[in-house]
PDB file of C-alpha atoms in Angstrom:
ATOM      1  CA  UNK A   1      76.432-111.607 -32.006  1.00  0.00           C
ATOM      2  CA  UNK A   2      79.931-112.390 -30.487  1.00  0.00           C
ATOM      3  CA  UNK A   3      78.899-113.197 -27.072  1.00  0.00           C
ATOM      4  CA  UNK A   4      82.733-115.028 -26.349  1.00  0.00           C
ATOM      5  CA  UNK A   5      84.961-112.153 -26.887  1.00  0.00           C
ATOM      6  CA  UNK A   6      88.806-112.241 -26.790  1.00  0.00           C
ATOM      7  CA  UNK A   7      89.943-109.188 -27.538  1.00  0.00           C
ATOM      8  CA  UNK A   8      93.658-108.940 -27.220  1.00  0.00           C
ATOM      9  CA  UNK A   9      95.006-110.893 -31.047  1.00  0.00           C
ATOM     10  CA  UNK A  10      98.041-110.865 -29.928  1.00  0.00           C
ATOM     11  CA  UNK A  11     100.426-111.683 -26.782  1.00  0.00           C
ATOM     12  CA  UNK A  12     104.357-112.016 -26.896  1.00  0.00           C
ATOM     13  CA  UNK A  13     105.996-113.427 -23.181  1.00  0.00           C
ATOM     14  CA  UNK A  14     109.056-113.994 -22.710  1.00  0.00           C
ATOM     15  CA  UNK A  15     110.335-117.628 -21.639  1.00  0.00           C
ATOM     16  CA  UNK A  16     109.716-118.210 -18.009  1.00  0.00           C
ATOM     17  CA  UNK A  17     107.890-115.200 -17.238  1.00  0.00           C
ATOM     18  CA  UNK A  18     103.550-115.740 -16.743  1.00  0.00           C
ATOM     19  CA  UNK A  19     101.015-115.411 -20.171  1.00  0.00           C
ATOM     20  CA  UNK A  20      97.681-114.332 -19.182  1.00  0.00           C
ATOM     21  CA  UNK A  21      95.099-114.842 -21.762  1.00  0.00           C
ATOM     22  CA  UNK A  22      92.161-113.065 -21.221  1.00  0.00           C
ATOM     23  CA  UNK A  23      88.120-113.624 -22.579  1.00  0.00           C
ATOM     24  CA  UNK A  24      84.835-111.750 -21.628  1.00  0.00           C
ATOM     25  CA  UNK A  25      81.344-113.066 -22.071  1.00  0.00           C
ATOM     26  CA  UNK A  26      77.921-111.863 -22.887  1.00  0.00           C
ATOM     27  CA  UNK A  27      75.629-114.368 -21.728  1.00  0.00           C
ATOM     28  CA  UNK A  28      75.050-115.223 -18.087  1.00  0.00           C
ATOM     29  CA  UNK A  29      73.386-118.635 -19.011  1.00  0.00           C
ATOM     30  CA  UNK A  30      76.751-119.797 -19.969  1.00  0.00           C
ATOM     31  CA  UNK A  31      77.202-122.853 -17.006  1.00  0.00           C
ATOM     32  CA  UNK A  32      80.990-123.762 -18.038  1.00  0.00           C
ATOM     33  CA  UNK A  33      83.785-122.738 -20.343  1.00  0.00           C
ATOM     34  CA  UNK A  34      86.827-123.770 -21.861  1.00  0.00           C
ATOM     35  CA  UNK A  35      89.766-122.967 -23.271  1.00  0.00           C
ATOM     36  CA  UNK A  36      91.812-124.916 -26.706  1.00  0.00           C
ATOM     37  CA  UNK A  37      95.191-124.436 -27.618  1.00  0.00           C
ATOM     38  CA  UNK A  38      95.932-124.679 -31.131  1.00  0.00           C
ATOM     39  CA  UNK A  39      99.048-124.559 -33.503  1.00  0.00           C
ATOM     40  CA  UNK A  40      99.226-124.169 -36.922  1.00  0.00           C
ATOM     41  CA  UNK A  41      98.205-126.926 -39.838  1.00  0.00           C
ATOM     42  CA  UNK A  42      96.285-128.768 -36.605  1.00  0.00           C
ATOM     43  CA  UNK A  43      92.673-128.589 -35.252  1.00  0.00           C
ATOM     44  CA  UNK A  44      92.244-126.816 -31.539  1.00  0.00           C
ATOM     45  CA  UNK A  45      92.815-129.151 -28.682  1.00  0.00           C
ATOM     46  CA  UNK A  46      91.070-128.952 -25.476  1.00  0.00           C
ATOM     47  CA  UNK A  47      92.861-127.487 -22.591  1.00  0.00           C
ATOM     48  CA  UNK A  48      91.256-126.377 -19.738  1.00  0.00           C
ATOM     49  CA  UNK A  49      87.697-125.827 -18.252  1.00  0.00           C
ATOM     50  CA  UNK A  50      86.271-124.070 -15.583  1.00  0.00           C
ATOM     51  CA  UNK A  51      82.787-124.899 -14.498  1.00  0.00           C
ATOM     52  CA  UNK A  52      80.801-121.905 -13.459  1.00  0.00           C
ATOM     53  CA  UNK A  53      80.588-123.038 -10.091  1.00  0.00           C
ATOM     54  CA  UNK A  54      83.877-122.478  -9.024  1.00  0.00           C
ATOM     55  CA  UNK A  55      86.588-119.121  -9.619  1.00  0.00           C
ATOM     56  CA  UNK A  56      89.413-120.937 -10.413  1.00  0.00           C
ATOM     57  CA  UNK A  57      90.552-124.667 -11.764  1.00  0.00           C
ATOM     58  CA  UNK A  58      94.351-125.480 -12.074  1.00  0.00           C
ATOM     59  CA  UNK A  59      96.494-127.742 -14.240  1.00  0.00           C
ATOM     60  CA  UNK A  60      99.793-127.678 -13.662  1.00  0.00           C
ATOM     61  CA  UNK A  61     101.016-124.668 -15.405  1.00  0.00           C
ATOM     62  CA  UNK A  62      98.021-124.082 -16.701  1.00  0.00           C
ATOM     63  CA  UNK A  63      94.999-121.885 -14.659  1.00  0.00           C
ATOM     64  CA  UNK A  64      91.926-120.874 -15.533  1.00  0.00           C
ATOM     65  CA  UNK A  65      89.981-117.740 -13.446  1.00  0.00           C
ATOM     66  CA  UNK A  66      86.751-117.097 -13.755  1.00  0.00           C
ATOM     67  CA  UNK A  67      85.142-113.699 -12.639  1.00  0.00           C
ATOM     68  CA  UNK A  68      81.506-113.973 -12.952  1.00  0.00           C
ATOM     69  CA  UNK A  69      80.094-110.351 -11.762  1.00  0.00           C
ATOM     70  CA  UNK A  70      82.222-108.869 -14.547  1.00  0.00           C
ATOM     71  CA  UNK A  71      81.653-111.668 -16.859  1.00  0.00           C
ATOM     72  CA  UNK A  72      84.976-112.176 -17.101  1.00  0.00           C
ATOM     73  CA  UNK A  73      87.886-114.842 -17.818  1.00  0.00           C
ATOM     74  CA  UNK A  74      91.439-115.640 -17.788  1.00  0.00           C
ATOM     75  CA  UNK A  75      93.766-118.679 -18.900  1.00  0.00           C
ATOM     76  CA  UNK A  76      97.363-118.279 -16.749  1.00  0.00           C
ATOM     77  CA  UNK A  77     100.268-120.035 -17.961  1.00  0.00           C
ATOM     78  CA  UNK A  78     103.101-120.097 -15.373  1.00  0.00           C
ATOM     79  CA  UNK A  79     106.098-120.420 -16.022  1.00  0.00           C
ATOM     80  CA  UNK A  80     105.725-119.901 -20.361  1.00  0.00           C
ATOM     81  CA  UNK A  81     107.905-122.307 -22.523  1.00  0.00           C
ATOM     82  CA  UNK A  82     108.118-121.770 -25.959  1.00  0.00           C
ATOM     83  CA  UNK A  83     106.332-124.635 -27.205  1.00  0.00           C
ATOM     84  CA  UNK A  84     103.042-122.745 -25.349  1.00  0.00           C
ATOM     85  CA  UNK A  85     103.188-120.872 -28.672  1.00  0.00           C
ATOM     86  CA  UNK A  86      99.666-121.245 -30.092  1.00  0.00           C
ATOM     87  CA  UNK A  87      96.684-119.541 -30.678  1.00  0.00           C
ATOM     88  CA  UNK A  88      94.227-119.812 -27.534  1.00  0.00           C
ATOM     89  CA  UNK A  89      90.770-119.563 -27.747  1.00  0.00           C
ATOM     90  CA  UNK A  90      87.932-119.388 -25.134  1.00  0.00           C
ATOM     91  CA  UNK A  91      84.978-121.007 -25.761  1.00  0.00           C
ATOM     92  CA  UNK A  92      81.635-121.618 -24.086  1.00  0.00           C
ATOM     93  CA  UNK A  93      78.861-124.073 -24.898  1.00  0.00           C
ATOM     94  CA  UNK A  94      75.039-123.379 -24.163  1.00  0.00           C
ATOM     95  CA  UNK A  95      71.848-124.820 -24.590  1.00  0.00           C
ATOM     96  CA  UNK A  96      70.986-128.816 -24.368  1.00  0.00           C
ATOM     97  CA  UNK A  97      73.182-129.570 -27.123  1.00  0.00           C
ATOM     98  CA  UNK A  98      75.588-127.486 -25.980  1.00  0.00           C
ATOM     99  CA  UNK A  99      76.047-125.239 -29.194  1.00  0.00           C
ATOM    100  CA  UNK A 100      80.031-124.026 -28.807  1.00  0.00           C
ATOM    101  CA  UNK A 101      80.864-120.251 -29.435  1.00  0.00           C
ATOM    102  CA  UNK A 102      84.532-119.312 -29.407  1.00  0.00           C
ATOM    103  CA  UNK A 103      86.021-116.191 -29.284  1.00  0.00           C
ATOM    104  CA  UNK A 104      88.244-114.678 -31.918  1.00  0.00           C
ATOM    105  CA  UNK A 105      91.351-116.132 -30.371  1.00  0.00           C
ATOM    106  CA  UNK A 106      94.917-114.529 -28.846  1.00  0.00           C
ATOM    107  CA  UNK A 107      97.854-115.622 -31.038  1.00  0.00           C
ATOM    108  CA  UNK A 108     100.714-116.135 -28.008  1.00  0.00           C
ATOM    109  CA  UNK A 109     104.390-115.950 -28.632  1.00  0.00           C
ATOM    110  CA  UNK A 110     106.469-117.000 -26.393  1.00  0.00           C
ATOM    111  CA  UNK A 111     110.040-116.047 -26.953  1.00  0.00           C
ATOM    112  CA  UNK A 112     113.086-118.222 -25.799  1.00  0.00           C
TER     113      UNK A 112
ATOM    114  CA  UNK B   1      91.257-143.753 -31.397  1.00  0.00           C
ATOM    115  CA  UNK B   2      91.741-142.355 -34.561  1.00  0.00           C
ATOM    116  CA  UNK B   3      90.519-139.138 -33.580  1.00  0.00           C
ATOM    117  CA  UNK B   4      88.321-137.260 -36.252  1.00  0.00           C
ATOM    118  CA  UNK B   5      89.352-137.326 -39.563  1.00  0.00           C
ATOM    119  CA  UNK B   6      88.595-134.993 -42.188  1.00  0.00           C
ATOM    120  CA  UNK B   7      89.591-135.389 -46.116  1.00  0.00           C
ATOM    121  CA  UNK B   8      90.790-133.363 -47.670  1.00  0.00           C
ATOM    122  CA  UNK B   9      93.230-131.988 -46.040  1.00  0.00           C
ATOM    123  CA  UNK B  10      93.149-129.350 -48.774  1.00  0.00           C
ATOM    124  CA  UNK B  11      91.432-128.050 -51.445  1.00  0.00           C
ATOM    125  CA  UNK B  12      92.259-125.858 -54.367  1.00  0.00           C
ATOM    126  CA  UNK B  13      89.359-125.212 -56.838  1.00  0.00           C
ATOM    127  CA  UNK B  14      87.559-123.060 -59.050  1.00  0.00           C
ATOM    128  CA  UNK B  15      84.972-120.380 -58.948  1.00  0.00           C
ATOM    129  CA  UNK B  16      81.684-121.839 -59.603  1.00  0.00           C
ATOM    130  CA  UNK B  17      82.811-125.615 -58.713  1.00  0.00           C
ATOM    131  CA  UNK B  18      81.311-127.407 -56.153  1.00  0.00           C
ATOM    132  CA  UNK B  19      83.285-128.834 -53.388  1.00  0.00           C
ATOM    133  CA  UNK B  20      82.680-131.484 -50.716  1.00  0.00           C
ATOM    134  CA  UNK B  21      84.472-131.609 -47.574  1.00  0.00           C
ATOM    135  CA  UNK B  22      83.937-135.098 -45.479  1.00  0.00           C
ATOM    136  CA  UNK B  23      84.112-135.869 -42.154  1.00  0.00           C
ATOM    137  CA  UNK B  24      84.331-138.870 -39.463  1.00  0.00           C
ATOM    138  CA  UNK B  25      83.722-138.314 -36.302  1.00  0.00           C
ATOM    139  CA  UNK B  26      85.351-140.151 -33.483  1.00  0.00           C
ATOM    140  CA  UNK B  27      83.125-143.391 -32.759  1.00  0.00           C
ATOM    141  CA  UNK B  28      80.536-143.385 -30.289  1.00  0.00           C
ATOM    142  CA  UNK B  29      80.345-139.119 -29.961  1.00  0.00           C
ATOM    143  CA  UNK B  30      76.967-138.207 -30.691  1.00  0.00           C
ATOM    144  CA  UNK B  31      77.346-134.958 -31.390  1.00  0.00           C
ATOM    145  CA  UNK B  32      78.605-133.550 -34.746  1.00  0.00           C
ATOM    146  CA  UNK B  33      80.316-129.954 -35.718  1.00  0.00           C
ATOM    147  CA  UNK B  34      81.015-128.154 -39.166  1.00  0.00           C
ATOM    148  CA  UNK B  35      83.361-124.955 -38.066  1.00  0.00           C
ATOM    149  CA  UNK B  36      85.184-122.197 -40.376  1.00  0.00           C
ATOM    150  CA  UNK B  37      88.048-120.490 -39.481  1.00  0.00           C
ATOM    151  CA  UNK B  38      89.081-116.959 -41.021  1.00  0.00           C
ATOM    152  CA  UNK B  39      91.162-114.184 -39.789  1.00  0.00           C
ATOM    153  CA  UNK B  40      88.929-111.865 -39.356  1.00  0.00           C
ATOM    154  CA  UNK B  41      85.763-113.752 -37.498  1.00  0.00           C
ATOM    155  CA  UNK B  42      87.838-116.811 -36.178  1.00  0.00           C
ATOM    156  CA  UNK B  43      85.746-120.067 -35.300  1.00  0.00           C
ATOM    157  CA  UNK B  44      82.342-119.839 -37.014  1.00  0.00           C
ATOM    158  CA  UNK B  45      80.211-122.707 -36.108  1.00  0.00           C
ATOM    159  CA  UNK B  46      78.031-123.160 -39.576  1.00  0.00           C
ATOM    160  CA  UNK B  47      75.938-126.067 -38.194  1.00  0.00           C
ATOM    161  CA  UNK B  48      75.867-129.057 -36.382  1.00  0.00           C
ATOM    162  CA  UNK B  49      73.744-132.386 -35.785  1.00  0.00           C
ATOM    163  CA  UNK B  50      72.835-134.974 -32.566  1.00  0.00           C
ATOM    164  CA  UNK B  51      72.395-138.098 -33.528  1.00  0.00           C
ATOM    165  CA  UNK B  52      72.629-137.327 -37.586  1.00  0.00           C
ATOM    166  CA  UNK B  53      69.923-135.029 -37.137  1.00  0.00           C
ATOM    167  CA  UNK B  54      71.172-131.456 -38.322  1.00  0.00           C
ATOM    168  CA  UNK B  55      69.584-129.157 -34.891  1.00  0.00           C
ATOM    169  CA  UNK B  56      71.201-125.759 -35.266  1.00  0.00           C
ATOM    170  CA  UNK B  57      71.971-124.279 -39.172  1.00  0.00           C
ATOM    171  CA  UNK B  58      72.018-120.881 -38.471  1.00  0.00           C
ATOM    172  CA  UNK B  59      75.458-120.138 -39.328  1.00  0.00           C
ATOM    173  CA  UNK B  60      75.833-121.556 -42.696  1.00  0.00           C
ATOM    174  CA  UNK B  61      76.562-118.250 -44.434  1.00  0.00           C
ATOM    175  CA  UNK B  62      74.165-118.438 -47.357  1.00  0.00           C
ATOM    176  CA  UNK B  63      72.276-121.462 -49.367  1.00  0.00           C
ATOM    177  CA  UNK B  64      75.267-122.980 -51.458  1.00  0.00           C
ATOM    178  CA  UNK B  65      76.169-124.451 -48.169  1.00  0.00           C
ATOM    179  CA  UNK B  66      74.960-127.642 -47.347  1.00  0.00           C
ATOM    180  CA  UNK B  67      75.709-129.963 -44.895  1.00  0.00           C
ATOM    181  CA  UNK B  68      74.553-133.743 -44.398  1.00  0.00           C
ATOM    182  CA  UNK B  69      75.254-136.779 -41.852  1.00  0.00           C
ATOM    183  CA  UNK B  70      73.590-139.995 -43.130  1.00  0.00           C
ATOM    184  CA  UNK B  71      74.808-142.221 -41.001  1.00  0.00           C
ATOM    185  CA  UNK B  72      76.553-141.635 -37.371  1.00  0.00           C
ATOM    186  CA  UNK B  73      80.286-142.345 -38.898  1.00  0.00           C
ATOM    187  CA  UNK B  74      79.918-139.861 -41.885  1.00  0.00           C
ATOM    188  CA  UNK B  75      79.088-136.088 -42.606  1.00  0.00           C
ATOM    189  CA  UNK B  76      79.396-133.769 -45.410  1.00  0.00           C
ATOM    190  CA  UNK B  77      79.933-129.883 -46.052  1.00  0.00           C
ATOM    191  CA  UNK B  78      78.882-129.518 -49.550  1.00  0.00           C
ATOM    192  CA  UNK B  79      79.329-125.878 -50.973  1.00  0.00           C
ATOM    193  CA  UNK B  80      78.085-125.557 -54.308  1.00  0.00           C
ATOM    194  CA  UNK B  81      78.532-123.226 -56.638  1.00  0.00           C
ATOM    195  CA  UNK B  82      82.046-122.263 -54.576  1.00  0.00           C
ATOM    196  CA  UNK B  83      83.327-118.550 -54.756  1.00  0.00           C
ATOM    197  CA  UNK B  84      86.902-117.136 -53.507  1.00  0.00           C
ATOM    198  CA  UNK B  85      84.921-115.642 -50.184  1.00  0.00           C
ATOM    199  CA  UNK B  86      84.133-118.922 -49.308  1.00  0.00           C
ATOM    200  CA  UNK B  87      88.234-119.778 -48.689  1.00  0.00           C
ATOM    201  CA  UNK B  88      89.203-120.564 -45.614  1.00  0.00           C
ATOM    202  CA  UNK B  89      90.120-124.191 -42.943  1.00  0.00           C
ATOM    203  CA  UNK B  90      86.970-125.712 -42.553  1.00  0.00           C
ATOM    204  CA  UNK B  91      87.058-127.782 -39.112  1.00  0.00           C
ATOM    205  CA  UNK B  92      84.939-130.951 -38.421  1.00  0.00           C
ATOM    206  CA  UNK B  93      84.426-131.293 -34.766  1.00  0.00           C
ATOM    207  CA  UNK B  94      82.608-134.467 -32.583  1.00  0.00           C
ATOM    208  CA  UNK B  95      81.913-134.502 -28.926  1.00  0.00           C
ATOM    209  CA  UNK B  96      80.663-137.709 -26.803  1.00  0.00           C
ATOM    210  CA  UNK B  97      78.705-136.789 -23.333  1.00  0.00           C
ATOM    211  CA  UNK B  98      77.676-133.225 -21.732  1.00  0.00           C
ATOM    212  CA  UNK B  99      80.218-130.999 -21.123  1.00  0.00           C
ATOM    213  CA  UNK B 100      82.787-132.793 -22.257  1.00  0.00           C
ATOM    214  CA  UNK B 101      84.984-131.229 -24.663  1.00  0.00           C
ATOM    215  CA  UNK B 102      84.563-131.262 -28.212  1.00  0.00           C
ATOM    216  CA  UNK B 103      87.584-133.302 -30.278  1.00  0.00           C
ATOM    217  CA  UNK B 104      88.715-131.274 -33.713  1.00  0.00           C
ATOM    218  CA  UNK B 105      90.168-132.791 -37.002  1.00  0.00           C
ATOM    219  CA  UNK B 106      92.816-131.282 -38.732  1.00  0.00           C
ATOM    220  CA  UNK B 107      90.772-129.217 -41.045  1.00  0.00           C
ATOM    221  CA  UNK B 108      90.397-128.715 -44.953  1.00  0.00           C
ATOM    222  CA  UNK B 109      91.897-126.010 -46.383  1.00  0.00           C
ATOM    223  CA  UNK B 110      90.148-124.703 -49.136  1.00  0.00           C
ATOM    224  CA  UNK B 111      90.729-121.995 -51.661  1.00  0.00           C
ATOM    225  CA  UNK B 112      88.564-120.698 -54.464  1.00  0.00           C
ATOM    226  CA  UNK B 113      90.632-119.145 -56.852  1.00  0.00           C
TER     227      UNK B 113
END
């Protein structure tokens, strides 16, 4: 039951140009989401959230949309430097504990 | 802040061997995470605890998995007897308050040969 799905495994972007990452969900109970960053030999970092509240939150190059009627997501990275090469995944936690699904992940290249 | 630390940071082993992957989570999160990565189904969560007390096991794939926190500075993924299917990075993950994000070790590698 994949209810965080990220279904593009791949992106390549050249340097300077936008990457948009995309991620659709299942569950309407989800109340926030994030996205990690991570690159190879290392655990994910945390790099954005979004609560579900709101359509968009910005961090400097970094922007997360969220769509809710189509259950929908999307991590913006403008302008793309190679060192944004990473795999991204989208995650949201539910529940009191707040059990964390991830998606699959998108594996972005971004080439100098 | 140390961040979490998992040991070790790889694993080479055996079919039939048991293996035990440790974990310390960052001090003070209350909140503990056991996580497998693979190429084909990404993050699994396999199971994780609040307050050392193991609430959701669900995804621990079959009983040679095990998992244990005695104490909130220490958990365990024990996998006995290991078999090649079972390779793959094994993440340890700890988070403090709600909604805040959770913080990832490095990962153990492991492979079953």
């Amino acid at each position: 039951d994949q209810q965080v799905k990220q279904n593009s495994p791949s992106l390549s972007v050249q340097e300077g140009r936008i990457s948009i990452l995309n991620c659709d969900y299942t569950n309407s109970m989800f109340d926030y989401f994030l996205w990690y960053k991570k690159y190879p030999a290392e655990g994910p970092t945390f790099l954005i959230s979004i609560s579900s509240i709101k359509d968009k939150n910005e961090d400097g190059r970094f922007t997360v949309f969220l769509n809710k009627s189509a259950k929908h997501l999307s991590l913006h990275i403008v302008p793309s430097q190679p060192g944004d090469s990473a795999v991204y995944f989208c995650a949201a936690p539910r529940g009191g504990y707040q059990k964390v699904t991830f998606g699959i992940g998108t594996k972005l290249q971004v080439i100098p | 802040d140390a961040g979490v630390i998992q040991s070790p940071r790889h694993e080479v082993t055996e079919m039939g061997q048991e293996v035990t992957l440790r974990c310390k989570p960052i001090s003070g999160h209350n909140s503990l995470f056991w996580y497998r990565q693979t190429m084909m189904r990404g993050l699994e969560l396999l199971i994780y605890f609040n307050n050392n007390v193991p609430i959701d096991d669900s995804g621990m794939p079959e009983d040679r998995f095990s998992a244990k926190m005695p104490n909130a500075s220490f958990s365990t993924l024990k996998i006995q007897p290991s078999e090649p299917r079972d390779s793959a990075v094994y993440f340890c993950a700890s988070k403090g308050s709600y909604n805040s994000p959770l913080h990832f070790g490095n990962g153990t590698r492991l492979t079953v040969t």
